[in-house]
Structures are given as structure tokens and as C-alpha cells.
PDB file of C-alpha atoms in Angstrom:
ATOM      1  CA  UNK A   1      67.284  42.506  32.375  1.00 47.00           C
ATOM      2  CA  UNK A   2      68.568  39.600  30.323  1.00 46.00           C
ATOM      3  CA  UNK A   3      67.359  36.888  32.934  1.00 47.00           C
ATOM      4  CA  UNK A   4      64.092  38.470  33.427  1.00 43.00           C
ATOM      5  CA  UNK A   5      63.691  38.698  28.958  1.00 43.00           C
ATOM      6  CA  UNK A   6      64.871  34.777  29.602  1.00 41.00           C
ATOM      7  CA  UNK A   7      62.374  33.809  32.409  1.00 43.00           C
ATOM      8  CA  UNK A   8      59.433  35.209  30.172  1.00 42.00           C
ATOM      9  CA  UNK A   9      60.540  33.903  26.883  1.00 46.00           C
ATOM     10  CA  UNK A  10      60.384  30.196  28.780  1.00 42.00           C
ATOM     11  CA  UNK A  11      57.507  30.784  29.762  1.00 44.00           C
ATOM     12  CA  UNK A  12      55.525  32.053  26.878  1.00 45.00           C
ATOM     13  CA  UNK A  13      57.488  28.894  25.213  1.00 46.00           C
ATOM     14  CA  UNK A  14      56.002  26.526  28.213  1.00 46.00           C
ATOM     15  CA  UNK A  15      52.381  28.167  27.642  1.00 46.00           C
ATOM     16  CA  UNK A  16      52.634  27.567  23.565  1.00 47.00           C
ATOM     17  CA  UNK A  17      53.423  24.446  23.739  1.00 47.00           C
ATOM     18  CA  UNK A  18      50.116  22.948  25.680  1.00 47.00           C
ATOM     19  CA  UNK A  19      48.279  25.128  22.952  1.00 52.00           C
ATOM     20  CA  UNK A  20      50.357  23.792  20.034  1.00 44.00           C
ATOM     21  CA  UNK A  21      49.655  20.105  21.044  1.00 48.00           C
ATOM     22  CA  UNK A  22      45.820  20.889  21.933  1.00 50.00           C
ATOM     23  CA  UNK A  23      45.573  23.234  18.792  1.00 48.00           C
ATOM     24  CA  UNK A  24      47.075  19.410  16.764  1.00 42.00           C
ATOM     25  CA  UNK A  25      44.773  17.414  18.354  1.00 46.00           C
ATOM     26  CA  UNK A  26      42.015  19.292  17.954  1.00 48.00           C
ATOM     27  CA  UNK A  27      43.081  19.494  13.788  1.00 45.00           C
ATOM     28  CA  UNK A  28      40.084  17.783  11.832  1.00 44.00           C
ATOM     29  CA  UNK A  29      42.678  16.020   9.512  1.00 42.00           C
ATOM     30  CA  UNK A  30      44.101  13.990  13.074  1.00 37.00           C
ATOM     31  CA  UNK A  31      40.454  13.023  14.035  1.00 41.00           C
ATOM     32  CA  UNK A  32      40.020   9.231  13.996  1.00 40.00           C
ATOM     33  CA  UNK A  33      37.309   8.104  11.308  1.00 41.00           C
ATOM     34  CA  UNK A  34      34.451   6.105  12.558  1.00 45.00           C
ATOM     35  CA  UNK A  35      33.263   3.047  11.037  1.00 42.00           C
ATOM     36  CA  UNK A  36      31.168   2.988   8.145  1.00 43.00           C
ATOM     37  CA  UNK A  37      27.735   3.296   9.223  1.00 48.00           C
ATOM     38  CA  UNK A  38      28.416   4.668  12.773  1.00 48.00           C
ATOM     39  CA  UNK A  39      25.746   7.180  14.553  1.00 48.00           C
ATOM     40  CA  UNK A  40      27.118  10.463  16.379  1.00 49.00           C
ATOM     41  CA  UNK A  41      24.282  11.134  18.932  1.00 44.00           C
ATOM     42  CA  UNK A  42      26.648  13.038  20.921  1.00 43.00           C
ATOM     43  CA  UNK A  43      25.050  17.072  19.269  1.00 46.00           C
ATOM     44  CA  UNK A  44      21.400  15.272  19.232  1.00 50.00           C
ATOM     45  CA  UNK A  45      18.689  17.954  20.284  1.00 56.00           C
ATOM     46  CA  UNK A  46      17.385  16.191  23.757  1.00 58.00           C
ATOM     47  CA  UNK A  47      15.140  12.982  23.030  1.00 60.00           C
ATOM     48  CA  UNK A  48      11.325  14.103  23.099  1.00 72.00           C
ATOM     49  CA  UNK A  49       9.460  10.230  23.539  1.00 72.00           C
ATOM     50  CA  UNK A  50       5.804  11.340  23.196  1.00 77.00           C
ATOM     51  CA  UNK A  51       6.622  13.492  20.105  1.00 80.00           C
ATOM     52  CA  UNK A  52       8.659  10.561  18.255  1.00 80.00           C
ATOM     53  CA  UNK A  53       5.794   8.307  19.201  1.00 79.00           C
ATOM     54  CA  UNK A  54       2.713   9.860  17.951  1.00 83.00           C
ATOM     55  CA  UNK A  55       5.214  10.927  14.035  1.00 84.00           C
ATOM     56  CA  UNK A  56       5.816   7.254  14.479  1.00 85.00           C
ATOM     57  CA  UNK A  57       2.229   6.220  14.416  1.00 86.00           C
ATOM     58  CA  UNK A  58       1.628   8.386  11.960  1.00 90.00           C
ATOM     59  CA  UNK A  59       4.192   7.632   9.204  1.00 89.00           C
ATOM     60  CA  UNK A  60       4.184   3.946   9.787  1.00 89.00           C
ATOM     61  CA  UNK A  61       0.098   3.978   9.202  1.00 89.00           C
ATOM     62  CA  UNK A  62       0.299   6.529   6.333  1.00 91.00           C
ATOM     63  CA  UNK A  63       2.567   4.140   4.756  1.00 91.00           C
ATOM     64  CA  UNK A  64       0.999   0.904   5.679  1.00 88.00           C
ATOM     65  CA  UNK A  65      -1.837   1.643   3.938  1.00 90.00           C
ATOM     66  CA  UNK A  66      -0.309   3.000   0.996  1.00 91.00           C
ATOM     67  CA  UNK A  67       1.430   0.033   0.146  1.00 89.00           C
ATOM     68  CA  UNK A  68      -1.414  -3.154   1.075  1.00 86.00           C
ATOM     69  CA  UNK A  69      -3.541  -0.799  -0.826  1.00 89.00           C
ATOM     70  CA  UNK A  70      -1.068  -0.693  -3.929  1.00 88.00           C
ATOM     71  CA  UNK A  71       0.283  -3.779  -4.123  1.00 86.00           C
ATOM     72  CA  UNK A  72      -2.445  -6.673  -2.186  1.00 87.00           C
ATOM     73  CA  UNK A  73      -3.426  -8.475  -5.554  1.00 87.00           C
ATOM     74  CA  UNK A  74       0.393  -9.422  -5.904  1.00 84.00           C
ATOM     75  CA  UNK A  75       0.169 -10.777  -2.413  1.00 82.00           C
ATOM     76  CA  UNK A  76      -2.818 -12.918  -3.076  1.00 84.00           C
ATOM     77  CA  UNK A  77      -1.357 -14.190  -5.473  1.00 85.00           C
ATOM     78  CA  UNK A  78       1.819 -15.075  -3.614  1.00 81.00           C
ATOM     79  CA  UNK A  79      -0.292 -16.244  -0.718  1.00 79.00           C
ATOM     80  CA  UNK A  80      -2.100 -18.974  -3.426  1.00 83.00           C
ATOM     81  CA  UNK A  81       0.402 -19.898  -4.539  1.00 82.00           C
ATOM     82  CA  UNK A  82       1.613 -21.362  -0.963  1.00 78.00           C
ATOM     83  CA  UNK A  83      -1.665 -22.518   0.256  1.00 78.00           C
ATOM     84  CA  UNK A  84      -1.439 -24.730  -2.770  1.00 76.00           C
ATOM     85  CA  UNK A  85      -0.396 -28.613  -1.906  1.00 71.00           C
ATOM     86  CA  UNK A  86       1.206 -30.010  -5.183  1.00 64.00           C
ATOM     87  CA  UNK A  87       0.285 -29.685  -8.287  1.00 55.00           C
ATOM     88  CA  UNK A  88      -2.827 -27.472  -7.194  1.00 60.00           C
ATOM     89  CA  UNK A  89      -4.019 -24.562  -9.483  1.00 68.00           C
ATOM     90  CA  UNK A  90      -4.024 -20.839  -8.609  1.00 70.00           C
ATOM     91  CA  UNK A  91      -7.259 -19.056  -8.898  1.00 72.00           C
ATOM     92  CA  UNK A  92      -6.859 -14.996 -10.367  1.00 73.00           C
ATOM     93  CA  UNK A  93      -9.623 -14.435  -9.561  1.00 78.00           C
ATOM     94  CA  UNK A  94     -11.113 -11.942  -6.477  1.00 79.00           C
ATOM     95  CA  UNK A  95      -7.329 -10.778  -5.940  1.00 84.00           C
ATOM     96  CA  UNK A  96      -8.773  -7.912  -3.634  1.00 85.00           C
ATOM     97  CA  UNK A  97     -10.597 -10.218  -1.855  1.00 77.00           C
ATOM     98  CA  UNK A  98     -10.034  -9.300   1.751  1.00 75.00           C
ATOM     99  CA  UNK A  99      -8.637  -5.693   0.935  1.00 83.00           C
ATOM    100  CA  UNK A 100     -10.927  -3.505   3.197  1.00 81.00           C
ATOM    101  CA  UNK A 101     -11.015  -5.763   6.472  1.00 77.00           C
ATOM    102  CA  UNK A 102      -7.253  -6.446   5.904  1.00 79.00           C
ATOM    103  CA  UNK A 103      -6.576  -2.192   6.063  1.00 87.00           C
ATOM    104  CA  UNK A 104      -8.269  -2.091   9.348  1.00 85.00           C
ATOM    105  CA  UNK A 105      -5.818  -4.479  10.896  1.00 86.00           C
ATOM    106  CA  UNK A 106      -2.886  -3.125   8.752  1.00 87.00           C
ATOM    107  CA  UNK A 107      -3.017   0.726   9.618  1.00 90.00           C
ATOM    108  CA  UNK A 108      -2.901   0.179  13.587  1.00 91.00           C
ATOM    109  CA  UNK A 109      -0.203  -2.169  12.845  1.00 91.00           C
ATOM    110  CA  UNK A 110       2.229  -0.737  10.814  1.00 92.00           C
ATOM    111  CA  UNK A 111       0.992   2.603  13.532  1.00 92.00           C
ATOM    112  CA  UNK A 112       2.095   0.203  16.390  1.00 93.00           C
ATOM    113  CA  UNK A 113       5.074  -1.192  14.581  1.00 93.00           C
ATOM    114  CA  UNK A 114       7.115   2.194  13.517  1.00 92.00           C
ATOM    115  CA  UNK A 115       5.836   4.229  17.055  1.00 91.00           C
ATOM    116  CA  UNK A 116       7.304   1.760  18.785  1.00 93.00           C
ATOM    117  CA  UNK A 117      10.437   1.217  16.617  1.00 94.00           C
ATOM    118  CA  UNK A 118      11.604   5.125  16.383  1.00 91.00           C
ATOM    119  CA  UNK A 119      11.714   5.838  19.741  1.00 92.00           C
ATOM    120  CA  UNK A 120      13.534   2.759  20.612  1.00 94.00           C
ATOM    121  CA  UNK A 121      16.336   3.129  18.175  1.00 94.00           C
ATOM    122  CA  UNK A 122      16.730   6.666  19.284  1.00 92.00           C
ATOM    123  CA  UNK A 123      16.998   4.998  22.664  1.00 92.00           C
ATOM    124  CA  UNK A 124      19.914   2.670  21.551  1.00 95.00           C
ATOM    125  CA  UNK A 125      21.721   5.088  19.532  1.00 93.00           C
ATOM    126  CA  UNK A 126      22.269   6.836  22.520  1.00 92.00           C
ATOM    127  CA  UNK A 127      23.032   3.900  24.386  1.00 92.00           C
ATOM    128  CA  UNK A 128      25.444   1.806  22.404  1.00 91.00           C
ATOM    129  CA  UNK A 129      28.140   2.804  21.128  1.00 90.00           C
ATOM    130  CA  UNK A 130      28.761   4.425  17.052  1.00 86.00           C
ATOM    131  CA  UNK A 131      29.680   1.128  15.652  1.00 88.00           C
ATOM    132  CA  UNK A 132      27.217  -0.642  17.278  1.00 91.00           C
ATOM    133  CA  UNK A 133      24.818   0.984  15.273  1.00 93.00           C
ATOM    134  CA  UNK A 134      23.572  -2.243  13.474  1.00 94.00           C
ATOM    135  CA  UNK A 135      22.691  -3.768  16.587  1.00 95.00           C
ATOM    136  CA  UNK A 136      20.528  -0.700  17.826  1.00 95.00           C
ATOM    137  CA  UNK A 137      18.637  -1.085  14.661  1.00 96.00           C
ATOM    138  CA  UNK A 138      18.278  -4.944  14.733  1.00 95.00           C
ATOM    139  CA  UNK A 139      17.220  -4.752  18.407  1.00 96.00           C
ATOM    140  CA  UNK A 140      14.658  -1.957  17.715  1.00 96.00           C
ATOM    141  CA  UNK A 141      13.255  -3.848  14.651  1.00 95.00           C
ATOM    142  CA  UNK A 142      13.089  -6.819  16.348  1.00 95.00           C
ATOM    143  CA  UNK A 143      11.258  -4.744  19.294  1.00 96.00           C
ATOM    144  CA  UNK A 144       8.805  -3.116  17.166  1.00 95.00           C
ATOM    145  CA  UNK A 145       7.605  -6.482  15.407  1.00 94.00           C
ATOM    146  CA  UNK A 146       7.005  -8.141  18.446  1.00 95.00           C
ATOM    147  CA  UNK A 147       4.263  -5.344  19.669  1.00 94.00           C
ATOM    148  CA  UNK A 148       2.713  -5.130  16.096  1.00 94.00           C
ATOM    149  CA  UNK A 149       2.401  -9.058  15.733  1.00 93.00           C
ATOM    150  CA  UNK A 150      -0.325  -8.544  18.386  1.00 93.00           C
ATOM    151  CA  UNK A 151      -2.734  -7.137  15.450  1.00 93.00           C
ATOM    152  CA  UNK A 152      -0.996  -8.308  12.422  1.00 91.00           C
ATOM    153  CA  UNK A 153      -1.727 -12.128  13.619  1.00 91.00           C
ATOM    154  CA  UNK A 154      -5.659 -11.729  13.500  1.00 91.00           C
ATOM    155  CA  UNK A 155      -5.271  -9.694  10.702  1.00 89.00           C
ATOM    156  CA  UNK A 156      -2.994 -12.231   8.834  1.00 86.00           C
ATOM    157  CA  UNK A 157      -4.999 -14.974   9.772  1.00 89.00           C
ATOM    158  CA  UNK A 158      -8.113 -13.243   8.438  1.00 88.00           C
ATOM    159  CA  UNK A 159      -5.969 -12.234   5.117  1.00 84.00           C
ATOM    160  CA  UNK A 160      -4.711 -15.258   4.609  1.00 82.00           C
ATOM    161  CA  UNK A 161      -8.119 -17.357   4.626  1.00 87.00           C
ATOM    162  CA  UNK A 162     -10.461 -14.806   2.775  1.00 85.00           C
ATOM    163  CA  UNK A 163      -7.346 -14.628  -0.049  1.00 79.00           C
ATOM    164  CA  UNK A 164      -7.435 -18.934  -0.365  1.00 80.00           C
ATOM    165  CA  UNK A 165     -11.727 -18.334  -0.498  1.00 81.00           C
ATOM    166  CA  UNK A 166     -12.667 -19.953   2.979  1.00 85.00           C
ATOM    167  CA  UNK A 167     -14.832 -16.345   3.680  1.00 85.00           C
ATOM    168  CA  UNK A 168     -16.130 -14.312   1.733  1.00 80.00           C
ATOM    169  CA  UNK A 169     -16.351 -11.112   3.949  1.00 83.00           C
ATOM    170  CA  UNK A 170     -13.575  -9.685   7.425  1.00 84.00           C
ATOM    171  CA  UNK A 171     -16.612 -10.078   9.899  1.00 87.00           C
ATOM    172  CA  UNK A 172     -17.796 -13.108   9.116  1.00 88.00           C
ATOM    173  CA  UNK A 173     -14.285 -14.258   8.429  1.00 88.00           C
ATOM    174  CA  UNK A 174     -13.365 -13.115  12.778  1.00 90.00           C
ATOM    175  CA  UNK A 175     -17.478 -14.805  13.724  1.00 91.00           C
ATOM    176  CA  UNK A 176     -16.425 -18.118  12.420  1.00 91.00           C
ATOM    177  CA  UNK A 177     -12.954 -19.103  13.702  1.00 91.00           C
ATOM    178  CA  UNK A 178     -13.956 -17.952  16.598  1.00 91.00           C
ATOM    179  CA  UNK A 179     -17.103 -20.025  17.033  1.00 91.00           C
ATOM    180  CA  UNK A 180     -15.134 -23.310  15.532  1.00 89.00           C
ATOM    181  CA  UNK A 181     -11.725 -22.503  16.750  1.00 89.00           C
ATOM    182  CA  UNK A 182     -12.041 -20.454  19.692  1.00 89.00           C
ATOM    183  CA  UNK A 183     -10.344 -17.002  20.154  1.00 87.00           C
ATOM    184  CA  UNK A 184      -6.727 -18.962  19.570  1.00 89.00           C
ATOM    185  CA  UNK A 185      -8.008 -19.072  15.928  1.00 89.00           C
ATOM    186  CA  UNK A 186      -7.157 -16.141  15.319  1.00 91.00           C
ATOM    187  CA  UNK A 187      -3.488 -16.326  16.554  1.00 92.00           C
ATOM    188  CA  UNK A 188      -3.031 -19.563  14.502  1.00 87.00           C
ATOM    189  CA  UNK A 189       1.157 -19.897  13.285  1.00 83.00           C
ATOM    190  CA  UNK A 190       1.501 -17.179  15.614  1.00 90.00           C
ATOM    191  CA  UNK A 191       5.122 -18.998  16.500  1.00 87.00           C
ATOM    192  CA  UNK A 192       5.690 -19.122  12.780  1.00 82.00           C
ATOM    193  CA  UNK A 193       4.998 -15.507  12.218  1.00 84.00           C
ATOM    194  CA  UNK A 194       7.174 -14.498  15.259  1.00 90.00           C
ATOM    195  CA  UNK A 195       9.578 -17.289  13.581  1.00 86.00           C
ATOM    196  CA  UNK A 196       8.934 -15.126  10.025  1.00 83.00           C
ATOM    197  CA  UNK A 197       8.350 -11.976  11.185  1.00 86.00           C
ATOM    198  CA  UNK A 198      11.146 -10.584  13.748  1.00 91.00           C
ATOM    199  CA  UNK A 199      14.045 -11.814  11.700  1.00 92.00           C
ATOM    200  CA  UNK A 200      12.075  -9.825   8.692  1.00 92.00           C
ATOM    201  CA  UNK A 201      11.644  -6.668  10.636  1.00 93.00           C
ATOM    202  CA  UNK A 202      15.190  -6.825  12.073  1.00 94.00           C
ATOM    203  CA  UNK A 203      16.881  -7.579   9.157  1.00 94.00           C
ATOM    204  CA  UNK A 204      14.596  -5.103   6.369  1.00 95.00           C
ATOM    205  CA  UNK A 205      15.514  -2.436   8.702  1.00 95.00           C
ATOM    206  CA  UNK A 206      18.994  -2.618  10.180  1.00 95.00           C
ATOM    207  CA  UNK A 207      20.123  -3.086   6.481  1.00 95.00           C
ATOM    208  CA  UNK A 208      17.985  -0.397   5.431  1.00 96.00           C
ATOM    209  CA  UNK A 209      18.919   2.454   8.167  1.00 95.00           C
ATOM    210  CA  UNK A 210      22.382   1.178   7.418  1.00 95.00           C
ATOM    211  CA  UNK A 211      22.638   1.641   3.293  1.00 95.00           C
ATOM    212  CA  UNK A 212      20.956   5.264   4.497  1.00 95.00           C
ATOM    213  CA  UNK A 213      23.699   5.834   6.711  1.00 93.00           C
ATOM    214  CA  UNK A 214      26.678   4.645   4.429  1.00 93.00           C
ATOM    215  CA  UNK A 215      25.071   6.395   1.561  1.00 92.00           C
ATOM    216  CA  UNK A 216      24.923   9.696   3.762  1.00 92.00           C
ATOM    217  CA  UNK A 217      28.267   9.515   4.592  1.00 91.00           C
ATOM    218  CA  UNK A 218      29.440   9.488   1.033  1.00 92.00           C
ATOM    219  CA  UNK A 219      27.248  11.657  -0.314  1.00 91.00           C
ATOM    220  CA  UNK A 220      27.539  13.843   2.696  1.00 91.00           C
ATOM    221  CA  UNK A 221      23.863  15.199   2.433  1.00 92.00           C
ATOM    222  CA  UNK A 222      20.446  13.777   3.454  1.00 89.00           C
ATOM    223  CA  UNK A 223      19.105  11.660   0.976  1.00 91.00           C
ATOM    224  CA  UNK A 224      16.190  12.486  -1.441  1.00 90.00           C
ATOM    225  CA  UNK A 225      12.555  10.091  -1.429  1.00 88.00           C
ATOM    226  CA  UNK A 226      13.789   8.338  -4.684  1.00 90.00           C
ATOM    227  CA  UNK A 227      16.914   8.003  -2.963  1.00 93.00           C
ATOM    228  CA  UNK A 228      15.084   7.052   0.146  1.00 93.00           C
ATOM    229  CA  UNK A 229      12.601   4.150  -1.931  1.00 94.00           C
ATOM    230  CA  UNK A 230      15.484   2.601  -3.979  1.00 95.00           C
ATOM    231  CA  UNK A 231      17.738   1.363  -0.733  1.00 96.00           C
ATOM    232  CA  UNK A 232      13.707   0.517   0.661  1.00 95.00           C
ATOM    233  CA  UNK A 233      13.581  -1.495  -2.374  1.00 96.00           C
ATOM    234  CA  UNK A 234      16.536  -3.687  -2.482  1.00 96.00           C
ATOM    235  CA  UNK A 235      16.229  -3.648   1.496  1.00 96.00           C
ATOM    236  CA  UNK A 236      12.519  -5.293   1.236  1.00 94.00           C
ATOM    237  CA  UNK A 237      13.395  -7.425  -1.449  1.00 95.00           C
ATOM    238  CA  UNK A 238      16.544  -8.964  -0.144  1.00 94.00           C
ATOM    239  CA  UNK A 239      15.642 -10.199   3.162  1.00 94.00           C
ATOM    240  CA  UNK A 240      12.069 -11.403   1.613  1.00 93.00           C
ATOM    241  CA  UNK A 241      13.710 -13.760  -0.244  1.00 93.00           C
ATOM    242  CA  UNK A 242      15.887 -15.101   2.776  1.00 92.00           C
ATOM    243  CA  UNK A 243      13.069 -15.581   4.607  1.00 92.00           C
ATOM    244  CA  UNK A 244      10.844 -17.219   2.042  1.00 93.00           C
ATOM    245  CA  UNK A 245      10.953 -20.563   3.616  1.00 93.00           C
ATOM    246  CA  UNK A 246       9.743 -19.019   7.154  1.00 90.00           C
ATOM    247  CA  UNK A 247       7.018 -17.374   5.178  1.00 88.00           C
ATOM    248  CA  UNK A 248       5.910 -20.573   3.215  1.00 91.00           C
ATOM    249  CA  UNK A 249       5.344 -22.236   6.528  1.00 90.00           C
ATOM    250  CA  UNK A 250       3.613 -19.332   8.242  1.00 86.00           C
ATOM    251  CA  UNK A 251       1.132 -19.478   5.532  1.00 85.00           C
ATOM    252  CA  UNK A 252       0.471 -23.306   6.076  1.00 88.00           C
ATOM    253  CA  UNK A 253       0.025 -23.114   9.281  1.00 86.00           C
ATOM    254  CA  UNK A 254      -2.398 -20.144   8.735  1.00 81.00           C
ATOM    255  CA  UNK A 255      -5.028 -21.263   6.702  1.00 81.00           C
ATOM    256  CA  UNK A 256      -4.993 -25.181   7.845  1.00 82.00           C
ATOM    257  CA  UNK A 257      -7.862 -24.065  10.173  1.00 73.00           C
ATOM    258  CA  UNK A 258      -9.308 -26.763  12.102  1.00 71.00           C
ATOM    259  CA  UNK A 259      -7.879 -30.000   9.415  1.00 72.00           C
ATOM    260  CA  UNK A 260      -5.320 -29.497  11.359  1.00 77.00           C
ATOM    261  CA  UNK A 261      -3.209 -30.892   8.595  1.00 84.00           C
ATOM    262  CA  UNK A 262       0.021 -29.688  10.638  1.00 87.00           C
ATOM    263  CA  UNK A 263       0.999 -30.317  14.708  1.00 85.00           C
ATOM    264  CA  UNK A 264       3.585 -27.146  14.482  1.00 85.00           C
ATOM    265  CA  UNK A 265       6.733 -26.196  12.503  1.00 88.00           C
ATOM    266  CA  UNK A 266       8.506 -28.720  12.672  1.00 91.00           C
ATOM    267  CA  UNK A 267       6.132 -30.856  11.596  1.00 91.00           C
ATOM    268  CA  UNK A 268       5.093 -29.065   8.728  1.00 91.00           C
ATOM    269  CA  UNK A 269       8.897 -29.088   7.446  1.00 93.00           C
ATOM    270  CA  UNK A 270       8.570 -32.569   7.378  1.00 93.00           C
ATOM    271  CA  UNK A 271       5.403 -32.931   5.392  1.00 92.00           C
ATOM    272  CA  UNK A 272       6.176 -30.507   2.487  1.00 92.00           C
ATOM    273  CA  UNK A 273       9.554 -31.909   2.490  1.00 94.00           C
ATOM    274  CA  UNK A 274       8.511 -35.486   2.386  1.00 93.00           C
ATOM    275  CA  UNK A 275       5.552 -34.554   0.259  1.00 91.00           C
ATOM    276  CA  UNK A 276       6.385 -32.052  -2.317  1.00 91.00           C
ATOM    277  CA  UNK A 277      10.082 -31.643  -1.985  1.00 92.00           C
ATOM    278  CA  UNK A 278      12.710 -28.924  -0.929  1.00 93.00           C
ATOM    279  CA  UNK A 279      12.001 -26.368  -3.256  1.00 92.00           C
ATOM    280  CA  UNK A 280       8.299 -26.297  -2.162  1.00 92.00           C
ATOM    281  CA  UNK A 281       9.901 -24.050   0.538  1.00 93.00           C
ATOM    282  CA  UNK A 282      10.557 -21.696  -1.740  1.00 93.00           C
ATOM    283  CA  UNK A 283       6.997 -21.164  -3.392  1.00 90.00           C
ATOM    284  CA  UNK A 284       5.840 -17.778  -3.898  1.00 87.00           C
ATOM    285  CA  UNK A 285       9.233 -16.568  -4.356  1.00 92.00           C
ATOM    286  CA  UNK A 286       8.978 -14.597  -7.141  1.00 89.00           C
ATOM    287  CA  UNK A 287       5.512 -12.643  -6.202  1.00 85.00           C
ATOM    288  CA  UNK A 288       6.749 -12.097  -3.352  1.00 88.00           C
ATOM    289  CA  UNK A 289      10.207 -10.606  -3.947  1.00 92.00           C
ATOM    290  CA  UNK A 290       8.605  -8.392  -6.462  1.00 88.00           C
ATOM    291  CA  UNK A 291       5.660  -7.550  -3.599  1.00 83.00           C
ATOM    292  CA  UNK A 292       7.989  -6.862  -0.947  1.00 91.00           C
ATOM    293  CA  UNK A 293      10.491  -5.252  -3.018  1.00 94.00           C
ATOM    294  CA  UNK A 294       7.714  -2.526  -4.766  1.00 93.00           C
ATOM    295  CA  UNK A 295       6.735  -2.206  -1.147  1.00 91.00           C
ATOM    296  CA  UNK A 296       9.962  -1.648   0.600  1.00 93.00           C
ATOM    297  CA  UNK A 297      10.222   1.049  -2.034  1.00 94.00           C
ATOM    298  CA  UNK A 298       6.423   2.182  -1.755  1.00 93.00           C
ATOM    299  CA  UNK A 299       6.929   1.929   2.461  1.00 93.00           C
ATOM    300  CA  UNK A 300      10.178   3.566   3.054  1.00 93.00           C
ATOM    301  CA  UNK A 301       9.485   6.534   0.241  1.00 92.00           C
ATOM    302  CA  UNK A 302       6.087   7.135   2.158  1.00 91.00           C
ATOM    303  CA  UNK A 303       7.989   6.880   6.110  1.00 91.00           C
ATOM    304  CA  UNK A 304      10.694   9.479   5.357  1.00 90.00           C
ATOM    305  CA  UNK A 305       8.419  11.847   3.689  1.00 90.00           C
ATOM    306  CA  UNK A 306       5.754  11.662   6.401  1.00 90.00           C
ATOM    307  CA  UNK A 307       8.420  11.794   8.876  1.00 89.00           C
ATOM    308  CA  UNK A 308      10.235  14.805   7.378  1.00 88.00           C
ATOM    309  CA  UNK A 309       6.665  16.609   6.563  1.00 88.00           C
ATOM    310  CA  UNK A 310       6.162  15.913  10.416  1.00 87.00           C
ATOM    311  CA  UNK A 311       9.181  17.447  11.344  1.00 84.00           C
ATOM    312  CA  UNK A 312       8.750  20.573   9.525  1.00 83.00           C
ATOM    313  CA  UNK A 313       6.061  21.454  10.863  1.00 79.00           C
ATOM    314  CA  UNK A 314       7.522  20.965  14.610  1.00 70.00           C
ATOM    315  CA  UNK A 315       8.858  24.459  15.525  1.00 60.00           C
ATOM    316  CA  UNK A 316       6.471  25.847  13.772  1.00 53.00           C
ATOM    317  CA  UNK A 317       3.878  24.260  16.060  1.00 47.00           C
ATOM    318  CA  UNK A 318       6.737  24.835  19.295  1.00 46.00           C
ATOM    319  CA  UNK A 319       6.447  28.601  18.148  1.00 46.00           C
ATOM    320  CA  UNK A 320       3.055  29.215  18.155  1.00 47.00           C
ATOM    321  CA  UNK A 321       2.263  27.312  21.349  1.00 46.00           C
ATOM    322  CA  UNK A 322       4.666  30.212  23.076  1.00 48.00           C
ATOM    323  CA  UNK A 323       3.181  33.246  21.338  1.00 47.00           C
ATOM    324  CA  UNK A 324      -0.842  31.929  22.455  1.00 45.00           C
TER     325      UNK A 324
END
């Protein structure tokens, strides 16, 4: 019986060795840690493109309208500062000039941006490795900005022409621009707009998303609305400061109208530096940082709150549809 006993012991010991190694490998203490803001999409629920698109439209449109209404006067002052050549005076009357027409464009533009950004981001996060989540956020932000630019640019052209006193109403602005400059007049400064907004959207959303991921990892919980708003303010202010020269160029090209003072982006930069000095490229940086910082706080706070509300309604809607 002794050999049999030895045989059984050998088998049990050989069988226990893999079990022990498996337990060691599965121990959470020995798992490799991931990067600062890595994302694990392995256990995510199935990706619902159309629901994500719809919820993005609702959340983005809501956030965009709230921000535009609250901060429009600061944006008007910033535009007038940038449009003034040399030592021109800034008029502080009519700070809400063009708000109604601008909201008519901001609503669909913000809805389209977030509606495109959210499903693109989710798809890219599932495609890229965890440590490249920042690339996914940068790419999704740029794609969302490109889609929204089709609405943003005409809205921006009309808004800034009204803010600088060239027109008194949005319909009149559209009609006059189209008659004098053609349809292309509504897309004046389109390339400079993309030069400013694609980097802006990509950088702002990337900074926001990465800071949120890092914060969640450190706090080991979901963020509150005030925390989302604070991170949004920081991301907006930083990105706004960095992209101010691009914003100045975009503003000059958009408000010049048929006068054609500048013959493109390069000529605009050269003329500004030659006639007004390099510091002129930072005109309006104060109001811009203030506006975008506060705007980022409101936008991301409202955005996350709306997304959470829509997500909370999702299981209830599915359950009700099954009962019917």
C-alpha cells in the first residue's frame, strides 16, 4: 500500500502546484498597475451607438445653451477687444446683441458636437489600448469639433458681426452677408476657425477626461457635480489661454467682411505683428480665459449632470418597454 500512498501524494502535490500558481497569479496584490489615466473597457456593457448619440445630443444642447446665455456679455467684450485695431475704444453697450440668433446656432452645434464626440470616444476607447486613452479623447474631440464646425462657423460669423455693431438682427445679418459676400461669406475665416477650434476641442476635452479619470482612480468613486465643474473650469481656462492667438486671427478674418484687410491666415498674422506688435495676438486673453474658464465649469457640470439623469432613466425605460 505504501507505493499507492506515495503515488496519490505525488498526484495531489502535482495537482496542487498549478492551483497554487494560479492563485498567486490571480491575487489582486500581484496585478500590474495601469497608467495614471488608463481606462478598462473589458467589462463595459454592450455599446449602444444610437442611444449614446441621442443622449449626447440632449446633454450637449442643454449645456451649450446654458453656457451661452450666462456668459454672452463676456464673449461680446472679448470680441470687441480683439476686433479693435490699434487703440480703438471698446463700447460696452448692447452686450447681449445677437444672443437669440446665436442660441439658434449654439443649440444644434453643441448637440452635434457632443452627439458625435460621445459615441466616437466610446468606440475609440474600446479600440485603443488602455494607456492610450488620451489619444482617444484627443481624436474624438477633433472629430466632434469638425462635425460641429458646419454649424458653428456661420453662427460665429453672424454673432461677431452683430457684436461689433455691423448688424442689428440675425436674419438681417444672414441676408446681407449672403447678398454682398455670397454663401461663402457665412463661412468667412473657416480655416482659421478650424485652426483654433480643432486643437481647442481636442485639448480641452482630453485634459478634462484625463483629469477626471485620474481623480476617480485616486478617490475610488464617481465625481460630484462641483468636482466635474472645477475640473472643467481648469481645462477650459488653460486651453483658452493657449489658443488665444488663434482666436484673435479667427476674429479678425471673420469680422473684416468685404473689406478684405487680410488675405488669409499668414497675411493676418504678419499684418497684426507689423502694425500692432506681437502682443496684439494676445488681445482679449483676460476675458477669454475668464469666459472659457467659467464656461467650462458650467458646461461640464451641466453636461455630466444631464448625462447622469439620462442614464438613470435608461433601465426604467427598458423595463417599461418589456412590460408592454
